[in-house]
mmCIF file with all atom_site columns, C-alpha atoms in Angstrom:
data_model
loop_
_atom_site.group_PDB
_atom_site.id
_atom_site.type_symbol
_atom_site.label_atom_id
_atom_site.label_alt_id
_atom_site.label_comp_id
_atom_site.label_asym_id
_atom_site.label_entity_id
_atom_site.label_seq_id
_atom_site.pdbx_PDB_ins_code
_atom_site.Cartn_x
_atom_site.Cartn_y
_atom_site.Cartn_z
_atom_site.occupancy
_atom_site.B_iso_or_equiv
_atom_site.pdbx_formal_charge
_atom_site.auth_seq_id
_atom_site.auth_comp_id
_atom_site.auth_asym_id
_atom_site.auth_atom_id
_atom_site.pdbx_PDB_model_num
ATOM 1   C CA . MET U 1 1   ? 16.591  -5.625  2.457   1.00 48.00 ? 1   MET U CA 1
ATOM 2   C CA . ASN U 1 2   ? 19.659  -3.885  2.337   1.00 46.00 ? 2   ASN U CA 1
ATOM 3   C CA . GLU U 1 3   ? 19.827  -1.107  0.714   1.00 51.00 ? 3   GLU U CA 1
ATOM 4   C CA . THR U 1 4   ? 23.246  -2.278  -0.836  1.00 44.00 ? 4   THR U CA 1
ATOM 5   C CA . GLU U 1 5   ? 21.523  -5.060  -2.194  1.00 61.00 ? 5   GLU U CA 1
ATOM 6   C CA . ASP U 1 6   ? 20.063  -4.415  -5.555  1.00 91.00 ? 6   ASP U CA 1
ATOM 7   C CA . TRP U 1 7   ? 16.480  -6.607  -6.998  1.00 96.00 ? 7   TRP U CA 1
ATOM 8   C CA . ASP U 1 8   ? 16.302  -9.735  -9.021  1.00 97.00 ? 8   ASP U CA 1
ATOM 9   C CA . PRO U 1 9   ? 15.503  -8.775  -11.969 1.00 97.00 ? 9   PRO U CA 1
ATOM 10  C CA . ALA U 1 10  ? 14.021  -11.173 -12.726 1.00 97.00 ? 10  ALA U CA 1
ATOM 11  C CA . GLY U 1 11  ? 11.549  -11.091 -9.535  1.00 97.00 ? 11  GLY U CA 1
ATOM 12  C CA . LEU U 1 12  ? 10.574  -6.777  -10.852 1.00 98.00 ? 12  LEU U CA 1
ATOM 13  C CA . ASP U 1 13  ? 9.757   -8.389  -13.811 1.00 98.00 ? 13  ASP U CA 1
ATOM 14  C CA . ARG U 1 14  ? 7.194   -11.000 -12.324 1.00 98.00 ? 14  ARG U CA 1
ATOM 15  C CA . VAL U 1 15  ? 5.430   -7.447  -10.265 1.00 98.00 ? 15  VAL U CA 1
ATOM 16  C CA . GLN U 1 16  ? 5.282   -5.637  -13.087 1.00 98.00 ? 16  GLN U CA 1
ATOM 17  C CA . LYS U 1 17  ? 3.318   -8.108  -14.440 1.00 98.00 ? 17  LYS U CA 1
ATOM 18  C CA . ILE U 1 18  ? 1.376   -8.407  -12.075 1.00 98.00 ? 18  ILE U CA 1
ATOM 19  C CA . LEU U 1 19  ? 0.813   -4.542  -11.429 1.00 97.00 ? 19  LEU U CA 1
ATOM 20  C CA . ASP U 1 20  ? 0.353   -3.808  -15.228 1.00 97.00 ? 20  ASP U CA 1
ATOM 21  C CA . ALA U 1 21  ? -2.376  -7.304  -15.281 1.00 97.00 ? 21  ALA U CA 1
ATOM 22  C CA . SER U 1 22  ? -4.607  -6.236  -12.800 1.00 97.00 ? 22  SER U CA 1
ATOM 23  C CA . LEU U 1 23  ? -4.630  -2.241  -14.153 1.00 95.00 ? 23  LEU U CA 1
ATOM 24  C CA . ASP U 1 24  ? -5.999  -3.773  -17.364 1.00 95.00 ? 24  ASP U CA 1
ATOM 25  C CA . ARG U 1 25  ? -8.502  -5.978  -15.440 1.00 96.00 ? 25  ARG U CA 1
ATOM 26  C CA . ALA U 1 26  ? -9.572  -3.299  -12.685 1.00 94.00 ? 26  ALA U CA 1
ATOM 27  C CA . GLY U 1 27  ? -12.695 -1.473  -12.718 1.00 94.00 ? 27  GLY U CA 1
ATOM 28  C CA . PRO U 1 28  ? -13.504 1.710   -13.302 1.00 94.00 ? 28  PRO U CA 1
ATOM 29  C CA . VAL U 1 29  ? -13.453 2.563   -9.705  1.00 93.00 ? 29  VAL U CA 1
ATOM 30  C CA . GLN U 1 30  ? -9.445  1.136   -8.881  1.00 91.00 ? 30  GLN U CA 1
ATOM 31  C CA . THR U 1 31  ? -9.096  2.363   -12.370 1.00 92.00 ? 31  THR U CA 1
ATOM 32  C CA . SER U 1 32  ? -9.459  6.218   -11.834 1.00 90.00 ? 32  SER U CA 1
ATOM 33  C CA . PHE U 1 33  ? -7.938  5.341   -8.510  1.00 88.00 ? 33  PHE U CA 1
ATOM 34  C CA . PHE U 1 34  ? -5.176  4.125   -9.504  1.00 91.00 ? 34  PHE U CA 1
ATOM 35  C CA . ALA U 1 35  ? -3.853  4.531   -12.831 1.00 91.00 ? 35  ALA U CA 1
ATOM 36  C CA . LYS U 1 36  ? -3.402  7.839   -12.153 1.00 91.00 ? 36  LYS U CA 1
ATOM 37  C CA . PRO U 1 37  ? 0.517   8.476   -13.951 1.00 89.00 ? 37  PRO U CA 1
ATOM 38  C CA . ASP U 1 38  ? 1.922   10.906  -11.750 1.00 91.00 ? 38  ASP U CA 1
ATOM 39  C CA . ARG U 1 39  ? 1.349   8.674   -8.671  1.00 93.00 ? 39  ARG U CA 1
ATOM 40  C CA . THR U 1 40  ? 1.591   4.582   -10.438 1.00 93.00 ? 40  THR U CA 1
ATOM 41  C CA . LEU U 1 41  ? 4.660   2.930   -8.892  1.00 95.00 ? 41  LEU U CA 1
ATOM 42  C CA . ARG U 1 42  ? 6.520   0.697   -11.116 1.00 96.00 ? 42  ARG U CA 1
ATOM 43  C CA . ALA U 1 43  ? 7.767   -2.659  -9.597  1.00 97.00 ? 43  ALA U CA 1
ATOM 44  C CA . ARG U 1 44  ? 10.878  -1.612  -7.716  1.00 97.00 ? 44  ARG U CA 1
ATOM 45  C CA . ASP U 1 45  ? 9.503   1.086   -6.443  1.00 97.00 ? 45  ASP U CA 1
ATOM 46  C CA . PHE U 1 46  ? 6.382   -1.024  -4.890  1.00 97.00 ? 46  PHE U CA 1
ATOM 47  C CA . VAL U 1 47  ? 8.316   -3.425  -3.745  1.00 98.00 ? 47  VAL U CA 1
ATOM 48  C CA . GLU U 1 48  ? 11.175  -0.664  -2.030  1.00 97.00 ? 48  GLU U CA 1
ATOM 49  C CA . THR U 1 49  ? 7.914   1.026   -0.673  1.00 97.00 ? 49  THR U CA 1
ATOM 50  C CA . TRP U 1 50  ? 5.983   -1.843  0.789   1.00 98.00 ? 50  TRP U CA 1
ATOM 51  C CA . ASN U 1 51  ? 9.547   -2.821  2.790   1.00 97.00 ? 51  ASN U CA 1
ATOM 52  C CA . ALA U 1 52  ? 9.732   0.707   3.854   1.00 97.00 ? 52  ALA U CA 1
ATOM 53  C CA . ILE U 1 53  ? 5.947   0.277   5.557   1.00 97.00 ? 53  ILE U CA 1
ATOM 54  C CA . TYR U 1 54  ? 6.605   -1.905  8.571   1.00 95.00 ? 54  TYR U CA 1
ATOM 55  C CA . MET U 1 55  ? 3.730   -3.127  9.165   1.00 97.00 ? 55  MET U CA 1
ATOM 56  C CA . CYS U 1 56  ? 1.025   -5.178  6.667   1.00 97.00 ? 56  CYS U CA 1
ATOM 57  C CA . ALA U 1 57  ? -3.147  -5.594  7.309   1.00 97.00 ? 57  ALA U CA 1
ATOM 58  C CA . VAL U 1 58  ? -3.052  -9.045  7.073   1.00 97.00 ? 58  VAL U CA 1
ATOM 59  C CA . ALA U 1 59  ? -6.875  -10.078 6.350   1.00 97.00 ? 59  ALA U CA 1
ATOM 60  C CA . SER U 1 60  ? -8.394  -13.379 5.584   1.00 97.00 ? 60  SER U CA 1
ATOM 61  C CA . TYR U 1 61  ? -11.389 -15.221 6.724   1.00 94.00 ? 61  TYR U CA 1
ATOM 62  C CA . GLY U 1 62  ? -12.377 -18.738 7.027   1.00 89.00 ? 62  GLY U CA 1
ATOM 63  C CA . SER U 1 63  ? -15.319 -21.304 7.738   1.00 87.00 ? 63  SER U CA 1
ATOM 64  C CA . SER U 1 64  ? -17.439 -18.778 9.785   1.00 86.00 ? 64  SER U CA 1
ATOM 65  C CA . GLY U 1 65  ? -17.583 -16.077 7.382   1.00 86.00 ? 65  GLY U CA 1
ATOM 66  C CA . TRP U 1 66  ? -16.352 -13.472 9.502   1.00 90.00 ? 66  TRP U CA 1
ATOM 67  C CA . PRO U 1 67  ? -12.838 -12.293 7.962   1.00 94.00 ? 67  PRO U CA 1
ATOM 68  C CA . HIS U 1 68  ? -9.900  -12.238 10.562  1.00 95.00 ? 68  HIS U CA 1
ATOM 69  C CA . LEU U 1 69  ? -7.420  -8.685  10.222  1.00 96.00 ? 69  LEU U CA 1
ATOM 70  C CA . ALA U 1 70  ? -3.840  -8.270  11.601  1.00 94.00 ? 70  ALA U CA 1
ATOM 71  C CA . ALA U 1 71  ? -0.885  -6.756  11.668  1.00 95.00 ? 71  ALA U CA 1
ATOM 72  C CA . VAL U 1 72  ? 1.880   -8.376  10.317  1.00 94.00 ? 72  VAL U CA 1
ATOM 73  C CA . LYS U 1 73  ? 5.378   -7.933  9.410   1.00 95.00 ? 73  LYS U CA 1
ATOM 74  C CA . LEU U 1 74  ? 5.383   -8.036  5.783   1.00 96.00 ? 74  LEU U CA 1
ATOM 75  C CA . GLN U 1 75  ? 8.230   -7.704  3.367   1.00 96.00 ? 75  GLN U CA 1
ATOM 76  C CA . PHE U 1 76  ? 9.959   -9.295  -0.550  1.00 97.00 ? 76  PHE U CA 1
ATOM 77  C CA . ASP U 1 77  ? 12.660  -10.990 -0.113  1.00 97.00 ? 77  ASP U CA 1
ATOM 78  C CA . ARG U 1 78  ? 15.628  -9.926  -2.963  1.00 96.00 ? 78  ARG U CA 1
ATOM 79  C CA . SER U 1 79  ? 13.401  -11.996 -5.514  1.00 96.00 ? 79  SER U CA 1
ATOM 80  C CA . ALA U 1 80  ? 11.230  -9.779  -5.159  1.00 96.00 ? 80  ALA U CA 1
ATOM 81  C CA . SER U 1 81  ? 8.736   -12.845 -3.359  1.00 96.00 ? 81  SER U CA 1
ATOM 82  C CA . LEU U 1 82  ? 6.247   -12.649 -0.285  1.00 97.00 ? 82  LEU U CA 1
ATOM 83  C CA . THR U 1 83  ? 6.918   -15.018 2.936   1.00 96.00 ? 83  THR U CA 1
ATOM 84  C CA . MET U 1 84  ? 4.436   -14.725 5.796   1.00 96.00 ? 84  MET U CA 1
ATOM 85  C CA . PHE U 1 85  ? 5.612   -15.999 9.070   1.00 94.00 ? 85  PHE U CA 1
ATOM 86  C CA . LEU U 1 86  ? 2.341   -18.162 10.274  1.00 95.00 ? 86  LEU U CA 1
ATOM 87  C CA . TYR U 1 87  ? 1.650   -18.898 14.208  1.00 95.00 ? 87  TYR U CA 1
ATOM 88  C CA . LEU U 1 88  ? -0.269  -22.304 13.698  1.00 96.00 ? 88  LEU U CA 1
ATOM 89  C CA . ASP U 1 89  ? -2.898  -23.765 15.516  1.00 94.00 ? 89  ASP U CA 1
ATOM 90  C CA . THR U 1 90  ? -4.120  -19.884 15.604  1.00 93.00 ? 90  THR U CA 1
ATOM 91  C CA . VAL U 1 91  ? -6.878  -18.248 13.936  1.00 93.00 ? 91  VAL U CA 1
ATOM 92  C CA . ARG U 1 92  ? -5.179  -17.426 10.497  1.00 94.00 ? 92  ARG U CA 1
ATOM 93  C CA . ASP U 1 93  ? -3.450  -20.913 10.200  1.00 95.00 ? 93  ASP U CA 1
ATOM 94  C CA . ARG U 1 94  ? -7.124  -22.127 10.217  1.00 94.00 ? 94  ARG U CA 1
ATOM 95  C CA . ASP U 1 95  ? -8.799  -19.323 7.393   1.00 95.00 ? 95  ASP U CA 1
ATOM 96  C CA . LEU U 1 96  ? -6.008  -20.436 5.628   1.00 95.00 ? 96  LEU U CA 1
ATOM 97  C CA . LYS U 1 97  ? -7.163  -24.055 5.227   1.00 94.00 ? 97  LYS U CA 1
ATOM 98  C CA . HIS U 1 98  ? -10.112 -23.099 4.924   1.00 94.00 ? 98  HIS U CA 1
ATOM 99  C CA . VAL U 1 99  ? -9.627  -20.494 2.408   1.00 95.00 ? 99  VAL U CA 1
ATOM 100 C CA . PRO U 1 100 ? -5.944  -20.065 1.094   1.00 96.00 ? 100 PRO U CA 1
ATOM 101 C CA . ARG U 1 101 ? -6.421  -15.663 -0.019  1.00 97.00 ? 101 ARG U CA 1
ATOM 102 C CA . LEU U 1 102 ? -5.513  -12.890 1.369   1.00 98.00 ? 102 LEU U CA 1
ATOM 103 C CA . ALA U 1 103 ? -6.088  -9.460  1.577   1.00 98.00 ? 103 ALA U CA 1
ATOM 104 C CA . LEU U 1 104 ? -2.804  -7.771  2.819   1.00 98.00 ? 104 LEU U CA 1
ATOM 105 C CA . GLN U 1 105 ? -2.254  -3.940  1.949   1.00 98.00 ? 105 GLN U CA 1
ATOM 106 C CA . LYS U 1 106 ? 0.529   -1.218  3.452   1.00 98.00 ? 106 LYS U CA 1
ATOM 107 C CA . HIS U 1 107 ? -0.521  2.460   3.615   1.00 96.00 ? 107 HIS U CA 1
ATOM 108 C CA . ARG U 1 108 ? 0.786   5.847   4.744   1.00 95.00 ? 108 ARG U CA 1
ATOM 109 C CA . ASP U 1 109 ? -0.843  9.020   5.438   1.00 93.00 ? 109 ASP U CA 1
ATOM 110 C CA . ASP U 1 110 ? 1.053   10.761  2.435   1.00 94.00 ? 110 ASP U CA 1
ATOM 111 C CA . GLY U 1 111 ? -1.481  8.676   0.100   1.00 94.00 ? 111 GLY U CA 1
ATOM 112 C CA . THR U 1 112 ? 1.174   5.738   -0.494  1.00 96.00 ? 112 THR U CA 1
ATOM 113 C CA . VAL U 1 113 ? -1.411  3.017   -0.695  1.00 96.00 ? 113 VAL U CA 1
ATOM 114 C CA . LEU U 1 114 ? -0.150  -0.881  -1.202  1.00 98.00 ? 114 LEU U CA 1
ATOM 115 C CA . THR U 1 115 ? -2.827  -3.819  -1.789  1.00 97.00 ? 115 THR U CA 1
ATOM 116 C CA . CYS U 1 116 ? -1.311  -7.004  -2.847  1.00 98.00 ? 116 CYS U CA 1
ATOM 117 C CA . TYR U 1 117 ? -4.541  -10.183 -3.297  1.00 98.00 ? 117 TYR U CA 1
ATOM 118 C CA . ALA U 1 118 ? -2.682  -13.472 -2.986  1.00 98.00 ? 118 ALA U CA 1
ATOM 119 C CA . ARG U 1 119 ? -2.916  -17.435 -2.158  1.00 98.00 ? 119 ARG U CA 1
ATOM 120 C CA . ALA U 1 120 ? -0.969  -18.612 0.397   1.00 97.00 ? 120 ALA U CA 1
ATOM 121 C CA . ALA U 1 121 ? 0.812   -21.985 -0.290  1.00 96.00 ? 121 ALA U CA 1
ATOM 122 C CA . ALA U 1 122 ? 2.393   -25.211 1.745   1.00 94.00 ? 122 ALA U CA 1
ATOM 123 C CA . PRO U 1 123 ? 4.626   -24.274 3.971   1.00 92.00 ? 123 PRO U CA 1
ATOM 124 C CA . ALA U 1 124 ? 8.109   -23.804 3.196   1.00 89.00 ? 124 ALA U CA 1
ATOM 125 C CA . THR U 1 125 ? 9.648   -24.912 6.486   1.00 91.00 ? 125 THR U CA 1
ATOM 126 C CA . GLU U 1 126 ? 8.900   -27.084 9.193   1.00 95.00 ? 126 GLU U CA 1
ATOM 127 C CA . PRO U 1 127 ? 7.716   -26.190 12.440  1.00 96.00 ? 127 PRO U CA 1
ATOM 128 C CA . VAL U 1 128 ? 9.109   -24.290 14.927  1.00 96.00 ? 128 VAL U CA 1
ATOM 129 C CA . THR U 1 129 ? 8.358   -24.601 18.420  1.00 97.00 ? 129 THR U CA 1
ATOM 130 C CA . ASP U 1 130 ? 9.641   -20.948 19.864  1.00 95.00 ? 130 ASP U CA 1
ATOM 131 C CA . ALA U 1 131 ? 10.678  -20.519 23.397  1.00 97.00 ? 131 ALA U CA 1
ATOM 132 C CA . ARG U 1 132 ? 7.035   -19.438 23.804  1.00 96.00 ? 132 ARG U CA 1
ATOM 133 C CA . GLY U 1 133 ? 6.360   -22.858 22.862  1.00 96.00 ? 133 GLY U CA 1
ATOM 134 C CA . ARG U 1 134 ? 4.469   -21.473 19.785  1.00 96.00 ? 134 ARG U CA 1
ATOM 135 C CA . ARG U 1 135 ? 5.122   -23.349 16.468  1.00 96.00 ? 135 ARG U CA 1
ATOM 136 C CA . HIS U 1 136 ? 4.942   -21.491 13.720  1.00 96.00 ? 136 HIS U CA 1
ATOM 137 C CA . VAL U 1 137 ? 5.760   -21.923 9.942   1.00 96.00 ? 137 VAL U CA 1
ATOM 138 C CA . LEU U 1 138 ? 7.000   -19.395 6.701   1.00 96.00 ? 138 LEU U CA 1
ATOM 139 C CA . VAL U 1 139 ? 3.902   -19.586 4.316   1.00 97.00 ? 139 VAL U CA 1
ATOM 140 C CA . PRO U 1 140 ? 4.996   -18.573 0.284   1.00 97.00 ? 140 PRO U CA 1
ATOM 141 C CA . LEU U 1 141 ? 2.871   -15.940 -0.188  1.00 98.00 ? 141 LEU U CA 1
ATOM 142 C CA . GLU U 1 142 ? 1.124   -15.930 -4.730  1.00 97.00 ? 142 GLU U CA 1
ATOM 143 C CA . PRO U 1 143 ? 0.064   -12.196 -5.357  1.00 97.00 ? 143 PRO U CA 1
ATOM 144 C CA . VAL U 1 144 ? -2.425  -12.503 -7.733  1.00 97.00 ? 144 VAL U CA 1
ATOM 145 C CA . ARG U 1 145 ? -3.541  -9.119  -7.773  1.00 97.00 ? 145 ARG U CA 1
ATOM 146 C CA . MET U 1 146 ? -1.538  -6.048  -7.020  1.00 98.00 ? 146 MET U CA 1
ATOM 147 C CA . TYR U 1 147 ? -2.480  -2.071  -7.379  1.00 97.00 ? 147 TYR U CA 1
ATOM 148 C CA . GLY U 1 148 ? 0.138   0.831   -5.896  1.00 96.00 ? 148 GLY U CA 1
ATOM 149 C CA . ILE U 1 149 ? 0.466   4.543   -5.621  1.00 96.00 ? 149 ILE U CA 1
ATOM 150 C CA . GLY U 1 150 ? 2.578   7.116   -4.569  1.00 94.00 ? 150 GLY U CA 1
ATOM 151 C CA . PRO U 1 151 ? 1.964   10.056  -2.497  1.00 94.00 ? 151 PRO U CA 1
ATOM 152 C CA . TYR U 1 152 ? -0.752  12.730  -3.454  1.00 90.00 ? 152 TYR U CA 1
ATOM 153 C CA . VAL U 1 153 ? 1.154   15.367  -5.439  1.00 88.00 ? 153 VAL U CA 1
ATOM 154 C CA . SER U 1 154 ? -1.724  17.994  -5.892  1.00 81.00 ? 154 SER U CA 1
ATOM 155 C CA . GLY U 1 155 ? -3.942  18.686  -2.876  1.00 77.00 ? 155 GLY U CA 1
ATOM 156 C CA . PRO U 1 156 ? -3.858  20.202  0.066   1.00 76.00 ? 156 PRO U CA 1
ATOM 157 C CA . LEU U 1 157 ? -2.289  16.382  1.803   1.00 77.00 ? 157 LEU U CA 1
ATOM 158 C CA . ALA U 1 158 ? 0.358   16.388  -1.086  1.00 80.00 ? 158 ALA U CA 1
ATOM 159 C CA . THR U 1 159 ? 4.508   16.842  -0.274  1.00 72.00 ? 159 THR U CA 1
ATOM 160 C CA . VAL U 1 160 ? 6.187   19.730  -0.402  1.00 59.00 ? 160 VAL U CA 1
ATOM 161 C CA . SER U 1 161 ? 9.316   19.077  -2.108  1.00 55.00 ? 161 SER U CA 1
ATOM 162 C CA . SER U 1 162 ? 11.724  21.897  -2.414  1.00 43.00 ? 162 SER U CA 1
#
């Protein structure tokens, strides 16, 4: 997203409601980690930080019962929605047909951790074939839980501000 663009307020409101509801339903360990007042991220900070981190760890699982993990470029659009690029006839494609749920995570060495659990919807586009013969679609993701925590503010790994 271009820095001069602004986020859709309705999209940010939707993300904030998911962040708040996720913490409200979180267990004690998640709460102790993600509910730190000096590090908790609000919706705008969450989506901007998410987009500033290029790769996203995407985990799925299918009928084999084994998880599959891949690094994927995945960013929020202006309306604070997520859409994933998906190659067809791949493990991830088969996984999503069996179990349309994903765990997504981005992090930085400064202690920032962003987690999103999402449900994959039906593809939003017709299949496209690239120059290498690979077919892909765009799949909208519906976040159902989101947790975000910013950089360390104390301790040996805290960022020192001048």
